Short mmCIF file of C-alpha atoms in Angstrom, two decimals:
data_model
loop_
_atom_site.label_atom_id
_atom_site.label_comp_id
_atom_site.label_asym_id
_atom_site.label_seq_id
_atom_site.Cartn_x
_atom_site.Cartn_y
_atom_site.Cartn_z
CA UNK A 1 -19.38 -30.46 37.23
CA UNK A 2 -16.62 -30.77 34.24
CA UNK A 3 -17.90 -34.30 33.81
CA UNK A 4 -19.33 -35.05 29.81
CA UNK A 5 -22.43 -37.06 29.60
CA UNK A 6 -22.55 -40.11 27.15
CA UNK A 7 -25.55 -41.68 25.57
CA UNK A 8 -27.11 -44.11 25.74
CA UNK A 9 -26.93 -44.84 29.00
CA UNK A 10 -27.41 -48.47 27.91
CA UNK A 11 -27.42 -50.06 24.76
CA UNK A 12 -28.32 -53.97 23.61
CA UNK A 13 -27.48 -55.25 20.14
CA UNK A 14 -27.31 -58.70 18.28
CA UNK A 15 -24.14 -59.72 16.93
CA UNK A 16 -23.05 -58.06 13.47
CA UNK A 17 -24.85 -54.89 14.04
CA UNK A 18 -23.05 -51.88 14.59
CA UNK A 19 -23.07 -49.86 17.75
CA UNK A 20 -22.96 -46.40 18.30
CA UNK A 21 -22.50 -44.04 21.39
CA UNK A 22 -22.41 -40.56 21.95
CA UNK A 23 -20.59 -37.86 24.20
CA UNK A 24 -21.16 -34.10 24.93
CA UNK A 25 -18.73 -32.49 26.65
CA UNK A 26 -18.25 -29.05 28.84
CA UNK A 27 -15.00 -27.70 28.38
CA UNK A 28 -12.24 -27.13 25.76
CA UNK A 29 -9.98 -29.73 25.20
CA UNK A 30 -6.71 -30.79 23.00
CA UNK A 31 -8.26 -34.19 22.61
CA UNK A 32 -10.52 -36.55 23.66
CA UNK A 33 -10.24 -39.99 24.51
CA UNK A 34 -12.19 -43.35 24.41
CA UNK A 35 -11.84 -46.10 26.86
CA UNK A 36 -13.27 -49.67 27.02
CA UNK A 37 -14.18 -51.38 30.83
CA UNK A 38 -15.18 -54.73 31.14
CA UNK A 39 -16.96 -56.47 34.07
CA UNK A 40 -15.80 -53.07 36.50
CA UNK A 41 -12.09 -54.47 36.24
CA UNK A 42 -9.35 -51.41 34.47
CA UNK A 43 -10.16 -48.96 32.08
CA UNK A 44 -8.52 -49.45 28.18
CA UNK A 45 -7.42 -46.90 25.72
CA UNK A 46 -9.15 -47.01 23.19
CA UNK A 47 -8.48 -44.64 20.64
CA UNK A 48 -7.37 -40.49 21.13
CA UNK A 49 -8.70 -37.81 18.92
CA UNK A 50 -7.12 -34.54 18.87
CA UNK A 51 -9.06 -31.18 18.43
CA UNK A 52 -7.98 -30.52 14.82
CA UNK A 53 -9.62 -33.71 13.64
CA UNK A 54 -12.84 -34.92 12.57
CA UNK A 55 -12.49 -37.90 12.04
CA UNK A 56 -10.02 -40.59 12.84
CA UNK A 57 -10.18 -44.68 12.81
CA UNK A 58 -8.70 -48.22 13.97
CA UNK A 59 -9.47 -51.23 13.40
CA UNK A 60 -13.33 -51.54 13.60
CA UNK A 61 -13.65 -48.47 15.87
CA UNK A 62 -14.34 -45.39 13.68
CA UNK A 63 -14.71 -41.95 16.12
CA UNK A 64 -15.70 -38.14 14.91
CA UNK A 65 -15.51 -35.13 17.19
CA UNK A 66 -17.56 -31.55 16.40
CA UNK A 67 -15.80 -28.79 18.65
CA UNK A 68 -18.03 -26.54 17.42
CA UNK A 69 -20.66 -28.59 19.38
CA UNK A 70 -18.33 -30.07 21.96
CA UNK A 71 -19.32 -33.68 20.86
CA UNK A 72 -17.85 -36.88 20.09
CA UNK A 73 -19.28 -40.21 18.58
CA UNK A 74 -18.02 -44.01 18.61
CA UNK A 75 -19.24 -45.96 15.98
CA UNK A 76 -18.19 -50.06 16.54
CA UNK A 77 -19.00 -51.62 13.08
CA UNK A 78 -19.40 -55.64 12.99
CA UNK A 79 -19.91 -55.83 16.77
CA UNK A 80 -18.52 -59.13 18.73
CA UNK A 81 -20.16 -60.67 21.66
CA UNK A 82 -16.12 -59.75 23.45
CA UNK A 83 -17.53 -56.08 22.48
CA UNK A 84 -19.72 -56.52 25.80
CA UNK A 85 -18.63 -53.39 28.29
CA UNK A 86 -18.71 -50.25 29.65
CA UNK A 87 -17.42 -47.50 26.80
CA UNK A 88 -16.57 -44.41 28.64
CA UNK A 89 -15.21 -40.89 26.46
CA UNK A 90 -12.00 -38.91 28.41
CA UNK A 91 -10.98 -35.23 28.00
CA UNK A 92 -8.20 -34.20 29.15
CA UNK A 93 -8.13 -30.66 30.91
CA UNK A 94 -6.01 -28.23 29.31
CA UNK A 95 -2.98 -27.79 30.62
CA UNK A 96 -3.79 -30.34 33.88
CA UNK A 97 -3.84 -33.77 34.84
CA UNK A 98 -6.94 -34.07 35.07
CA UNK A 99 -8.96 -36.92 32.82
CA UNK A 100 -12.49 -36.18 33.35
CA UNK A 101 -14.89 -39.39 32.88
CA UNK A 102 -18.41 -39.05 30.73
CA UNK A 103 -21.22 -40.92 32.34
CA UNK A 104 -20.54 -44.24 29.81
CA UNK A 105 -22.53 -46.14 27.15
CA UNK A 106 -23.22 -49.70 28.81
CA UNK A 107 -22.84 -52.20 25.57
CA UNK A 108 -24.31 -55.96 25.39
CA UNK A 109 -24.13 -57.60 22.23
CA UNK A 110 -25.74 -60.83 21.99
CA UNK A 111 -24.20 -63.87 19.95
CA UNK B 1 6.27 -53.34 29.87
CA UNK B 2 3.41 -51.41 29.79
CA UNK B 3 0.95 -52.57 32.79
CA UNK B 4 0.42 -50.83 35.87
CA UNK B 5 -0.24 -53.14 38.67
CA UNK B 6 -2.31 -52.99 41.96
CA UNK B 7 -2.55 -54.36 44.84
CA UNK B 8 -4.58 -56.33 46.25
CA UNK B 9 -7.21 -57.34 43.91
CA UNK B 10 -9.88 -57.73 46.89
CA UNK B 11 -9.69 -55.91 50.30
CA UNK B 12 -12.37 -56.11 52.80
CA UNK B 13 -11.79 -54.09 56.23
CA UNK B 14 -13.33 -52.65 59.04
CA UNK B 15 -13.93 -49.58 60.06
CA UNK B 16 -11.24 -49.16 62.72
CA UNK B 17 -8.88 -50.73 60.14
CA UNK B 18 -5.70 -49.45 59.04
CA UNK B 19 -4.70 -50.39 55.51
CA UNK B 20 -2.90 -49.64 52.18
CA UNK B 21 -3.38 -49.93 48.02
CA UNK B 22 -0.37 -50.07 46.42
CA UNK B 23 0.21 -49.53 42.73
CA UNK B 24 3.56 -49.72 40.35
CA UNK B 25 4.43 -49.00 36.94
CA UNK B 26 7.60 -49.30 35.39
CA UNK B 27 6.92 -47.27 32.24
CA UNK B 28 9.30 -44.20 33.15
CA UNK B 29 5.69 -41.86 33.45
CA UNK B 30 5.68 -39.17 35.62
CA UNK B 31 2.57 -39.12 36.11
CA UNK B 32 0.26 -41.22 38.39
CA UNK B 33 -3.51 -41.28 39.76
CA UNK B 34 -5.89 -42.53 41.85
CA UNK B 35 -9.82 -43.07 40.68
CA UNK B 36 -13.12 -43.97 43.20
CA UNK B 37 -15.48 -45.52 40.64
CA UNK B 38 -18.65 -46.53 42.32
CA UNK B 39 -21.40 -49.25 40.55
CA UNK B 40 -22.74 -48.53 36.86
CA UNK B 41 -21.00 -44.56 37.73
CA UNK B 42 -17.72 -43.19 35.89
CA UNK B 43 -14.12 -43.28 37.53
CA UNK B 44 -13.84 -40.02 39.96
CA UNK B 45 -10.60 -38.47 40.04
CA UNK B 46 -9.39 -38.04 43.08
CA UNK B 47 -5.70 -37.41 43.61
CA UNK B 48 -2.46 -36.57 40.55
CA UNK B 49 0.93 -36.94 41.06
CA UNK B 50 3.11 -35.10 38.88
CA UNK B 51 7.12 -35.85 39.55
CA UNK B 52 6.01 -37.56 42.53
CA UNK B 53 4.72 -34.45 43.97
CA UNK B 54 0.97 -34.05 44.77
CA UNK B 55 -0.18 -32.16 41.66
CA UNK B 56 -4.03 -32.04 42.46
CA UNK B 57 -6.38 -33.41 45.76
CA UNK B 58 -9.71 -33.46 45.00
CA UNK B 59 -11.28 -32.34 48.06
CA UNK B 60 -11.02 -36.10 49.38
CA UNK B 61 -11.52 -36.69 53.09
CA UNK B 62 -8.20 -37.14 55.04
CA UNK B 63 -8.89 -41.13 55.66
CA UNK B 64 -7.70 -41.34 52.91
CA UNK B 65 -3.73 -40.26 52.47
CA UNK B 66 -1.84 -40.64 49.27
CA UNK B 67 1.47 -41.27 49.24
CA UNK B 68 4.47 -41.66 46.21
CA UNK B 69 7.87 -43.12 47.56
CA UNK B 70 9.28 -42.67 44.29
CA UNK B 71 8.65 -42.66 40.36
CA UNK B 72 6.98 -46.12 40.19
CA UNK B 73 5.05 -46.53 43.08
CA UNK B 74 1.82 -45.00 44.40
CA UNK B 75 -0.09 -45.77 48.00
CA UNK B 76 -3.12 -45.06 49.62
CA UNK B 77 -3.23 -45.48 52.79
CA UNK B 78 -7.25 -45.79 54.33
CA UNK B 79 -8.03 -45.01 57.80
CA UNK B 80 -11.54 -44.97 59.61
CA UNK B 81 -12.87 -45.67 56.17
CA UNK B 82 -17.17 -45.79 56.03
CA UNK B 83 -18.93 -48.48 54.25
CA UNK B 84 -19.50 -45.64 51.41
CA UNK B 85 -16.36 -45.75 50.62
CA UNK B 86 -16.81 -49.89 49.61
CA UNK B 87 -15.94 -48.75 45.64
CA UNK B 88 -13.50 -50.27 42.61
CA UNK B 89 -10.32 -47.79 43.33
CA UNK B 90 -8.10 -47.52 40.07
CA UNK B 91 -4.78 -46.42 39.53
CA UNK B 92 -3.51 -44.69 36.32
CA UNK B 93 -0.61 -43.41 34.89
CA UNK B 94 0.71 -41.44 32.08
CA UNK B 95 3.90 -40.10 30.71
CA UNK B 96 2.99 -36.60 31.41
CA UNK B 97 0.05 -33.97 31.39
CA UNK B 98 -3.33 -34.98 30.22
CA UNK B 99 -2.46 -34.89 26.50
CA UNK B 100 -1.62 -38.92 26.07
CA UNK B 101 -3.22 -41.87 26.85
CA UNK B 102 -3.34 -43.47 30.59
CA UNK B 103 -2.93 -46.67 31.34
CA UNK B 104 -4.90 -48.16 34.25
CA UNK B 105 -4.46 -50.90 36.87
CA UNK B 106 -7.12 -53.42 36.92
CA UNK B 107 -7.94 -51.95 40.39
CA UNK B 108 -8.59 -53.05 44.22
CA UNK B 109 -12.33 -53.85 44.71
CA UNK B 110 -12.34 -52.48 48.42
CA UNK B 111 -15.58 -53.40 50.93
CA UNK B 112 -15.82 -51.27 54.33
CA UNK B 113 -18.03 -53.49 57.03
#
C-alpha cells in the first residue's frame, strides 16, 4: 500500500498546549499536504509543502518535511478547543491524480 | 465560489435499491474524485476524472458506476450495494494533477440495510 502512516493515532491535550503529529510516507512526492476533518463531515486544506522546503508556516500551523527520511510534522501552537478533529497528511503521486491519505492524528483539546 | 457540493447529505437504501450521489463544483477544475472513508479510517480513493474522462478506477466493484456529464458535475450511481459499503463517500476536486490543493464536499453519509 502507497498509503503514509501518521502518529499518534490519537492525541488529547488541554487548551494552550501545543500539539504535534507526525507522518512517514512511502513514495516520492512534489509536495505534501495537510488536511483538517471534523466530526467525519469534508476534508480541509490545510497547508501544502513542496519538496524543496523544510519548513513553511500559517497562522498557528507551523509544518517541516525531511525527504531524506520521507517525513513530515504538524506542529499546532496555542491549541483551541475548535482545534478538535481528525488531521490527516496528503501526497500527491507524481505525475497522477492520485492523493493518497496517511492513517490521521485524532486531536481533542479540552477547554 | 469555491465549494464543491454533494448530494444528499444522508442516504439510506436497500439492497435491491437503485440510487445516485451527485456532486458539483463550479471552480473551472478539471479534475474531480470520489473517496470511501470508512469510521476512524482515512479517505480511499476510488475513482479520478481528468477532462471528464475516467483517469483512474481503483479496482472498485461495478455496483458502483461513476459517471461525469460534463466539467462540473460528478455521479455515482449504486446498485446491489452490501451493508459494507454503509461509509462517508466524499467528492473532491482540483484544478489539475495532484500538485494543488483539493477541495472536498462535505460528503453523503450512505447506510446499506
Amino acid at each position: 500500500s502507497q498509503q503514509g502512516e501518521e502518529d499518534p493515532q490519537a492525541l488529547s491535550i488541554q487548551e494552550g498546549e501545543n500539539a504535534t503529529m507526525n507522518c512517514s510516507y512511502k513514495t516520492s512526492i512534489n509536495n505534501l499536504q495537510w488536511y483538517r476533518q471534523n466530526s467525519g463531515r469534508g476534508l480541509v486544506h490545510l497547508i501544502l509543502i513542496r519538496s524543496n522546503e523544510r519548513e513553511k508556516h500559517s497562522g498557528r500551523l507551523r509544518v517541516t518535511l525531511d525527504t531524506s527520511k520521507k517525513s513530515s510534522s504538524l506542529l499546532i501552537t496555542a491549541s483551541r478547543a475548535a482545534d478538535t478533529a481528525s488531521y490527516f497528511c496528503a501526497t500527491p503521486g507524481v505525475g497522477t491524480y492520485k492523493y493518497i491519505f496517511g492513517t490521521g492524528t485524532r486531536l481533542k483539546v479540552l477547554a | 465560489d469555491t465549494e464543491v457540493t454533494q448530494t444528499p447529505k444522508h442516504l439510506v437504501m436497500g439492497m435491491t435499491n437503485k440510487k445516485s450521489l451527485k456532486c458539483e463544483q463550479h471552480m473551472g477544475h478539471r479534475a474531480m474524485y470520489w473517496y470511501k472513508q470508512k469510521a476512524k479510517k482515512p479517505p480511499e480513493l476510488m475513482f479520478v476524472y481528468s477532462y471528464e474522462k475516467l483517469s483512474i478506477n481503483e479496482s472498485v466493484p461495478s455496483r458502483f458506476s461513476p459517471e461525469c456529464p460534463n466539467s462540473s458535475l460528478l455521479n455515482l450511481h449504486l446498485h446491489a450495494l452490501q451493508p459494507e459499503d454503509s461509509a462517508l463517500y466524499l467528492c473532491a476536486s482540483s484544478p489539475r494533477e495532484g500538485g494543488t490543493e483539493a477541495f472536498f464536499g462535505q460528503g453523503t453519509r450512505l447506510t446499506v440495510v
